Short mmCIF file of C-alpha atoms in Angstrom, two decimals:
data_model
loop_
_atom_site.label_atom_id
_atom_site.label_comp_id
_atom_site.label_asym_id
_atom_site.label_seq_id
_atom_site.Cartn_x
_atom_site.Cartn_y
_atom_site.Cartn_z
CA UNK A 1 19.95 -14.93 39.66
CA UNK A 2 22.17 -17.41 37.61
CA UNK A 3 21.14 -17.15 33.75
CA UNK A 4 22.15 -20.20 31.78
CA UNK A 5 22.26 -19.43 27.87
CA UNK A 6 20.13 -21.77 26.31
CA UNK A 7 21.60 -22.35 22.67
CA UNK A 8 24.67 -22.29 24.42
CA UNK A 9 23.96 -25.93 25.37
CA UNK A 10 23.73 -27.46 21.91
CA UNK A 11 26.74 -25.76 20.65
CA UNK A 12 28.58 -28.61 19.66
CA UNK A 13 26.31 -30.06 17.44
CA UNK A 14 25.84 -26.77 15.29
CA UNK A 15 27.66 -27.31 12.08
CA UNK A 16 28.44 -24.51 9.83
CA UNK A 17 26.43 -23.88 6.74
CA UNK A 18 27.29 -23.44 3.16
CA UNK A 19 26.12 -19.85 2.05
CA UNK A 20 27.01 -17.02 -0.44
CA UNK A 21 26.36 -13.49 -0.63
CA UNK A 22 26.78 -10.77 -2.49
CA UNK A 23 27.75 -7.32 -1.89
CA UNK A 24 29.41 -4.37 -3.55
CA UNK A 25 31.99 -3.05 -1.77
CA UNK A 26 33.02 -0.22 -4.13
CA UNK A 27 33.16 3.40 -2.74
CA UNK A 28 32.50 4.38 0.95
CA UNK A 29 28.51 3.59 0.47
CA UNK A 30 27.42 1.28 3.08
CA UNK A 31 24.43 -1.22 1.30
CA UNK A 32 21.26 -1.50 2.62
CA UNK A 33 21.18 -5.14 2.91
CA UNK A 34 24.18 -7.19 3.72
CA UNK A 35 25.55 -10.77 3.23
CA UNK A 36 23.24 -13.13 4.20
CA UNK A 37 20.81 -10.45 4.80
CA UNK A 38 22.73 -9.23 7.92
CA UNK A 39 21.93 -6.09 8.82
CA UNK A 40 24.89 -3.45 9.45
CA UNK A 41 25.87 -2.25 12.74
CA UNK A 42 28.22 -0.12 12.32
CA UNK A 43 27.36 3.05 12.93
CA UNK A 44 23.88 2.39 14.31
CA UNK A 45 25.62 0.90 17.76
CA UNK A 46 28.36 2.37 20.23
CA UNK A 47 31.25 1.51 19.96
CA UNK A 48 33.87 0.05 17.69
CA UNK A 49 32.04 -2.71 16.22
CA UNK A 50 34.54 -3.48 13.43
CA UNK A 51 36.64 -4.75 16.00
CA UNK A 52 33.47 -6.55 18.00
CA UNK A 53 32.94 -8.86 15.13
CA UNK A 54 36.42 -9.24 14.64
CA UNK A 55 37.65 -9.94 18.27
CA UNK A 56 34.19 -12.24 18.15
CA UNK A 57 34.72 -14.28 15.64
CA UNK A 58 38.54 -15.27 16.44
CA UNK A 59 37.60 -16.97 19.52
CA UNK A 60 38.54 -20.65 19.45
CA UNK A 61 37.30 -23.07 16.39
CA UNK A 62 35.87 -20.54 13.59
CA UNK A 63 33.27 -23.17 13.03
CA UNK A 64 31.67 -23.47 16.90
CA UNK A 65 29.70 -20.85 18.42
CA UNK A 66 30.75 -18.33 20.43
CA UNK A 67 30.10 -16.18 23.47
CA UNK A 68 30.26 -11.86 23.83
CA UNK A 69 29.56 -9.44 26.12
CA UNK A 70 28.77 -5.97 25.05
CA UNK A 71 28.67 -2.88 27.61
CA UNK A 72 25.53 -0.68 26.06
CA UNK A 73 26.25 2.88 28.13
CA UNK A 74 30.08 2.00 27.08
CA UNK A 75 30.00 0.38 23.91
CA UNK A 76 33.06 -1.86 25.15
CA UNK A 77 33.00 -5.43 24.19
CA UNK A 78 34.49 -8.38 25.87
CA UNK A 79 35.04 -12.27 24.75
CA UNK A 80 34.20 -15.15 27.34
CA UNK A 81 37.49 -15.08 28.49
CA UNK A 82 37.42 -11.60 29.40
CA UNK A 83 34.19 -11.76 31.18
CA UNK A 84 33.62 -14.52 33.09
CA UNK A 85 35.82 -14.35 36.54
CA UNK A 86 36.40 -10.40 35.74
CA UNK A 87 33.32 -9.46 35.26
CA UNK A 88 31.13 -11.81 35.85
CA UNK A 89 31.13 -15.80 37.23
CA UNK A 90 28.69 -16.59 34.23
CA UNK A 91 27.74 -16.62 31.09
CA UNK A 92 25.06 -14.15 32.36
CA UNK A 93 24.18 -10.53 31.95
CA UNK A 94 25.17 -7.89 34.59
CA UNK A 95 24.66 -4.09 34.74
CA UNK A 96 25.26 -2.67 32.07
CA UNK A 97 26.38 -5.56 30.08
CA UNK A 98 24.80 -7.55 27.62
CA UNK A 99 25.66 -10.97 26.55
CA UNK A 100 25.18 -13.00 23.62
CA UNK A 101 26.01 -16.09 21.37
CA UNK A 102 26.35 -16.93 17.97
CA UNK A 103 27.79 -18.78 15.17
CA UNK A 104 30.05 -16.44 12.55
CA UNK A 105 29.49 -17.09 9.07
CA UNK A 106 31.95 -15.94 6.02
CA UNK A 107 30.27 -15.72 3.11
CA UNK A 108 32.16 -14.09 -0.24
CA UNK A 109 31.08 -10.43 -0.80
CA UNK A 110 32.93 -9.45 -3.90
CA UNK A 111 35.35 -10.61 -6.24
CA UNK A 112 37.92 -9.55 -8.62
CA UNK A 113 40.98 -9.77 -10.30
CA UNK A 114 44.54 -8.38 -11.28
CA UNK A 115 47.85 -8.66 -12.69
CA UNK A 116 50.98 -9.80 -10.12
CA UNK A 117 54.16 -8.70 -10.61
CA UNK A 118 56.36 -10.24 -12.81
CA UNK A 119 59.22 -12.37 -11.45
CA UNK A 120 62.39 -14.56 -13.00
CA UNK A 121 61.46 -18.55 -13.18
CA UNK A 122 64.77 -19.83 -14.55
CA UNK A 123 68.34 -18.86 -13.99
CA UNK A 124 70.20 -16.77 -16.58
CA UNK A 125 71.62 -18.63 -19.72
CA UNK A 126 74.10 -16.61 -21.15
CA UNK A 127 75.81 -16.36 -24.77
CA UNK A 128 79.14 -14.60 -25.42
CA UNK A 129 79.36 -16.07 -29.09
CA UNK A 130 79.20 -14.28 -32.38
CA UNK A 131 75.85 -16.72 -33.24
CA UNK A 132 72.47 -18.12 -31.83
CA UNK A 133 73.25 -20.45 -29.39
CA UNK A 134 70.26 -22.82 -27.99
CA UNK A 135 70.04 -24.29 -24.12
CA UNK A 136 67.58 -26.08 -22.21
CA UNK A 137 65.62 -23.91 -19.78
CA UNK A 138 63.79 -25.15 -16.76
CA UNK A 139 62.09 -23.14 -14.78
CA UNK A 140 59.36 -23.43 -11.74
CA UNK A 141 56.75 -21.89 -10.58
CA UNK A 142 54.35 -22.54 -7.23
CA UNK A 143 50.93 -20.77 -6.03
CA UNK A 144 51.28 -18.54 -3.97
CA UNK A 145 48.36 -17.59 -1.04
CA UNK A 146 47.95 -14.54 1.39
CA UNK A 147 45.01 -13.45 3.28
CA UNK A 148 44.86 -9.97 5.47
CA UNK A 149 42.12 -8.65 6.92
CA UNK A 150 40.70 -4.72 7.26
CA UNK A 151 41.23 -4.60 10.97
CA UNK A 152 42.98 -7.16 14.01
CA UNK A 153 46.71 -7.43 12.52
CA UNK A 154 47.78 -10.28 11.52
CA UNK A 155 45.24 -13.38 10.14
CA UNK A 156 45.12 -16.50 11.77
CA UNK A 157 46.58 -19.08 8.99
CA UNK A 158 44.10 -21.86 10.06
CA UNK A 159 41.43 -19.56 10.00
CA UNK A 160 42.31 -18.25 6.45
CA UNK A 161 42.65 -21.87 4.64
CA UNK A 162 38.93 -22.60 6.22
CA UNK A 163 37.95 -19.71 4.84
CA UNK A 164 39.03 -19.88 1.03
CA UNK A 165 38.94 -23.43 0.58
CA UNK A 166 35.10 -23.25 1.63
CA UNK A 167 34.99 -25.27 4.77
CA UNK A 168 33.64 -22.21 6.63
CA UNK A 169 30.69 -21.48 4.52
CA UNK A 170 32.22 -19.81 1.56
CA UNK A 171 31.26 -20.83 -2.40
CA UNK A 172 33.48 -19.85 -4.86
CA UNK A 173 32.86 -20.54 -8.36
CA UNK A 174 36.43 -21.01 -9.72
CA UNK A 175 39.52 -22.33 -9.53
CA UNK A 176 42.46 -20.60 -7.42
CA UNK A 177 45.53 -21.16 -5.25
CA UNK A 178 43.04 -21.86 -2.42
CA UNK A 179 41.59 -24.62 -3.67
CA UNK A 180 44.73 -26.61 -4.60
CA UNK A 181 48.37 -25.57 -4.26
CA UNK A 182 50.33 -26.40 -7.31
CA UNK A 183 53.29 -26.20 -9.21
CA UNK A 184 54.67 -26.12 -12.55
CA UNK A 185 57.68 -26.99 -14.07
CA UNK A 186 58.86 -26.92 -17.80
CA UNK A 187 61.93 -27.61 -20.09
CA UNK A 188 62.41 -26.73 -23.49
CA UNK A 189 65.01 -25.34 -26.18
CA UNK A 190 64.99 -21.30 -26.35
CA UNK A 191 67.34 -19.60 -28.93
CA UNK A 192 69.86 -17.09 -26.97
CA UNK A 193 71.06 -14.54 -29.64
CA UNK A 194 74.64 -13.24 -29.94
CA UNK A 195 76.27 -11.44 -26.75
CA UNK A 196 73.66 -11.64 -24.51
CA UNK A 197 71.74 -13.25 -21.64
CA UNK A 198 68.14 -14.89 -21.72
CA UNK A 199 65.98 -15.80 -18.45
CA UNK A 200 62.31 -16.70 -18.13
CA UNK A 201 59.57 -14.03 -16.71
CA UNK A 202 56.31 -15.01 -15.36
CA UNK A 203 53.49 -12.70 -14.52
CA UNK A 204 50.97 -14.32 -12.66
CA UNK A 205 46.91 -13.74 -12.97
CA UNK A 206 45.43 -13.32 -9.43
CA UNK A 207 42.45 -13.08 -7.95
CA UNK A 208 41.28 -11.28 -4.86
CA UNK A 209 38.25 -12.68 -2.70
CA UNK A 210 36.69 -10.57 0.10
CA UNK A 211 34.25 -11.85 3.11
CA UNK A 212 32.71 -9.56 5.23
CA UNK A 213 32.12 -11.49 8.49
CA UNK A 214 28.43 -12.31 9.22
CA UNK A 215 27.52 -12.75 13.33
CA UNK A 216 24.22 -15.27 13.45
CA UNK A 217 23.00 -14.36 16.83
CA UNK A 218 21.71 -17.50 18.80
CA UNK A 219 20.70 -15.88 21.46
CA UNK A 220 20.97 -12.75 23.20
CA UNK A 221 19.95 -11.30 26.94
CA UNK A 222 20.32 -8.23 29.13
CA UNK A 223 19.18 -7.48 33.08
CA UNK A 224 16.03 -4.84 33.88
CA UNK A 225 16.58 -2.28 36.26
CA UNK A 226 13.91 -4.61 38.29
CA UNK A 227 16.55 -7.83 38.03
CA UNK A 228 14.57 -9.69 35.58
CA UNK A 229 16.41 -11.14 32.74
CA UNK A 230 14.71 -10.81 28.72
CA UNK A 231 16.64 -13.30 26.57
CA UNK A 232 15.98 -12.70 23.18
CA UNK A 233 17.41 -14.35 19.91
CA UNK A 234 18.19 -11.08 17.81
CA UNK A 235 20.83 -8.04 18.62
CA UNK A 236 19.66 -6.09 20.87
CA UNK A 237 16.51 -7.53 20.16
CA UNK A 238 15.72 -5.69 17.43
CA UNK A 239 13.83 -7.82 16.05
CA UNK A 240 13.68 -10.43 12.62
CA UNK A 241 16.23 -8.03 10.63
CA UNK A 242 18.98 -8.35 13.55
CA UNK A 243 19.32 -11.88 13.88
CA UNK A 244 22.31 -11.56 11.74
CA UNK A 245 24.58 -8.77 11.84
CA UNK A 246 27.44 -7.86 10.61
CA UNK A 247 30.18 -4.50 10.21
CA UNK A 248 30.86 -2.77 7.41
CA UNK A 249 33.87 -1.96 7.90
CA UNK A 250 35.48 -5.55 8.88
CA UNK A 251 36.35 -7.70 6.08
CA UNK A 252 39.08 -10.11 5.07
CA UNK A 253 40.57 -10.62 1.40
CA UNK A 254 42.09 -13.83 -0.04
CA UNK A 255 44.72 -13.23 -2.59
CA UNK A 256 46.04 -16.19 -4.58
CA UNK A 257 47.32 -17.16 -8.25
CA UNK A 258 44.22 -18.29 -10.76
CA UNK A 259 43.93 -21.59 -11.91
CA UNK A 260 43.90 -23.08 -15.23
CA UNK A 261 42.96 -26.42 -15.96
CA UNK A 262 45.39 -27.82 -18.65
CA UNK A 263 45.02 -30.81 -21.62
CA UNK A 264 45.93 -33.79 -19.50
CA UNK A 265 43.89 -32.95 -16.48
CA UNK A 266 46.08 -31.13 -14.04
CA UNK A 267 45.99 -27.77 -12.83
CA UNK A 268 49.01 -24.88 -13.54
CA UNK A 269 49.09 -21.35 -12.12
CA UNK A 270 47.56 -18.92 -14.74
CA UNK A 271 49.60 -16.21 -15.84
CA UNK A 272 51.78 -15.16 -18.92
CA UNK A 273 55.29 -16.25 -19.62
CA UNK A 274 57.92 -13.98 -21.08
CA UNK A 275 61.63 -14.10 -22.06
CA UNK A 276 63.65 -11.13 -20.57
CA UNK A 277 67.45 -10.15 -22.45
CA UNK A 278 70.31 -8.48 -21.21
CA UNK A 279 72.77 -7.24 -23.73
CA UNK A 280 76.53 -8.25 -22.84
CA UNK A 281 79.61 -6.05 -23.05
CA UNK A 282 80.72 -6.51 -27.03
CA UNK A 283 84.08 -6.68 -25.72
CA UNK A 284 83.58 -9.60 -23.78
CA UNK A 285 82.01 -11.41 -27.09
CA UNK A 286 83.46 -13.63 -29.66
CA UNK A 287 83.61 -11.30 -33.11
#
C-alpha cells in the first residue's frame, strides 16, 4: 500500500516564521523546555539524534520542508535521498522505518559576548630622529563573520547568512557583523617619539549567537505489524509536547564584530583602538 504524505503536498507554500527562544546553555544540564517549546530528544530516542537534526535540516533550501526516515529497532536515520530507491520507492513507511516531514526552525538560544584579539590596522611609521616627529596614519578595518556548528563539519555559508541576518526565523536585538558588513577607515596626525616605531592596534568587541535547531514535525507515520499505516502529526506520536523537537546537543554559533552606530548615521565595527611602540636601536638614531 502506497502512502502519500499529506503536508508533503503543500510544501511550497509554507513560509518560515519569525520566532525567538530562549535557553540557557550553561553547564551540561539539559532544560526542561526547549526553544520554541520543543521538547528534547536526545537521550530519550535511539540513536544519534544530534546528527538526525543536523543531517535533517541541511537538506536542500533551509526554509522548505523536509523529508526523514528514522529506523526505530536501529535508531539509524536516513534523508529522502537516501531512502527512496534504496529503501523504499516512496515517501512511505516500511518495516522498521518511520518517516516524517517537517519544517526546521532556528531560533536564538543564548547570547553573549567577548574580547577578539588584537591586530595591527596601519603599517609601521617609524622615527630615527632625536625629536617628535608627526605622520599621517590610515588604517582599515572590516567585519569579520564565522559560523561553526557543534556537530556536521563544516557550515554551509548560505545557510549561515540566513541564519544570522534573520531570514530563517531568528530575532536578534542588536546590531552585529551579520546584519551589515562594514568597514572603517581613518586618517589623522599621531606624534611618533624619538627612535622608535608607532602602528595602530585594534581589538575588536564580538559577539557570539547560538541556535539550537528546532524540527516542526508536519507529519509523521509508521506501518503495523497488520500493514495498516497510523500517520500522525507529532514524533513518534507522542503527542502535543512532540510536535516540535529538537537535540540538545546540536547547535550552531554566529561569531561576528559588534556594531556601533556613529554621529552621522553609519555603522563602524566596535572595538578599542590602541597605539603599539617599538623602541629602535639608539645607534641607528640621530643624537
Amino acid at each position: 500500500m502506497r502512502l502519500t504524505l499529506k503536508k508533503a503536498a503543500v510544501a511550497a507554500a509554507a513560509g518560515a516564521v519569525a520566532v525567538t527562544g530562549l535557553l540557557s546553555t550553561t553547564g551540561t544540564a539539559q532544560a526542561a523546555t526547549g526553544p520554541l517549546g520543543a521538547s528534547n530528544i536526545r537521550g530519550t530516542t535511539p540513536g544519534n539524534t544530534d546528527s538526525l537534526v543536523q543531517r535533517f535540516c541541511s537538506q536542500g533550501h533551509a526554509g522548505n520542508p523536509h523529508f526523514g526516515a528514522y529506523n526505530v529497532r536501529t535508531g539509524e536515520f536516513r534523508t529522502e535521498n537516501e531512502y527512496l530507491g534504496k529503501i523504499s520507492t516512496v515517501r512511505a513507511p516500511r518495516g522498521d522505518w518511520e518517516v516524517f516531514t517537517g519544517q526546521c526552525k532556528y531560533p536564538q538560544t543564548s547570547t553573549w559576548s567577548f574580547t577578539g584579539p588584537t591586530q595591527r590596522v596601519s603599517i609601521w611609521h617609524e622615527n630615527l630622529g632625536s625629536t617628535d616627529d608627526k605622520v599621517t596614519f590610515v588604517r582599515s578595518y572590516t567585519t569579520k563573520t564565522s559560523a561553526k556548528a557543534s556537530v556536521g563539519g563544516s557550515l554551509d555559508a548560505g545557510l549561515a547568512k540566513g541564519i544570522f541576518t534573520g531570514k530563517l526565523g531568528g530575532n536578534f536585538s542588536y546590531e552585529w557583523g551579520w546584519e551589515r558588513s562594514t568597514t572603517y577607515e581613518r586618517r589623522d596626525e599621531k606624534s611618533i617619539p624619538a627612535c622608535s616605531a608607532i602602528a595602530v592596534t585594534w581589538t575588536p568587541y564580538k559577539r557570539v549567537v547560538r541556535v539550537s535547531p528546532v524540527i516542526d514535525i508536519w507529519s509523521y507515520a509508521w506501518r503495523g505489524s497488520d500493514g495498516k499505516v497510523t500517520q500522525v502529526n507529532s514524533w513518534r506520536g507522542k503527542g502535543n509536547a512532540f510536535k516540535k523537537i529538537y537535540s540538545y546537543g546540536y547547535y550552531i554559533d554566529g561569531i561576528s564584530d559588534k556594531l556601533v552606530h556613529v554621529s552621522d548615521g553609519r555603522w563602524e565595527p566596535d572595538g578599542r583602538e590602541s597605539k603599539a611602540q617599538q623602541n629602535r636601536d639608539p645607534r641607528k638614531c640621530a643624537h
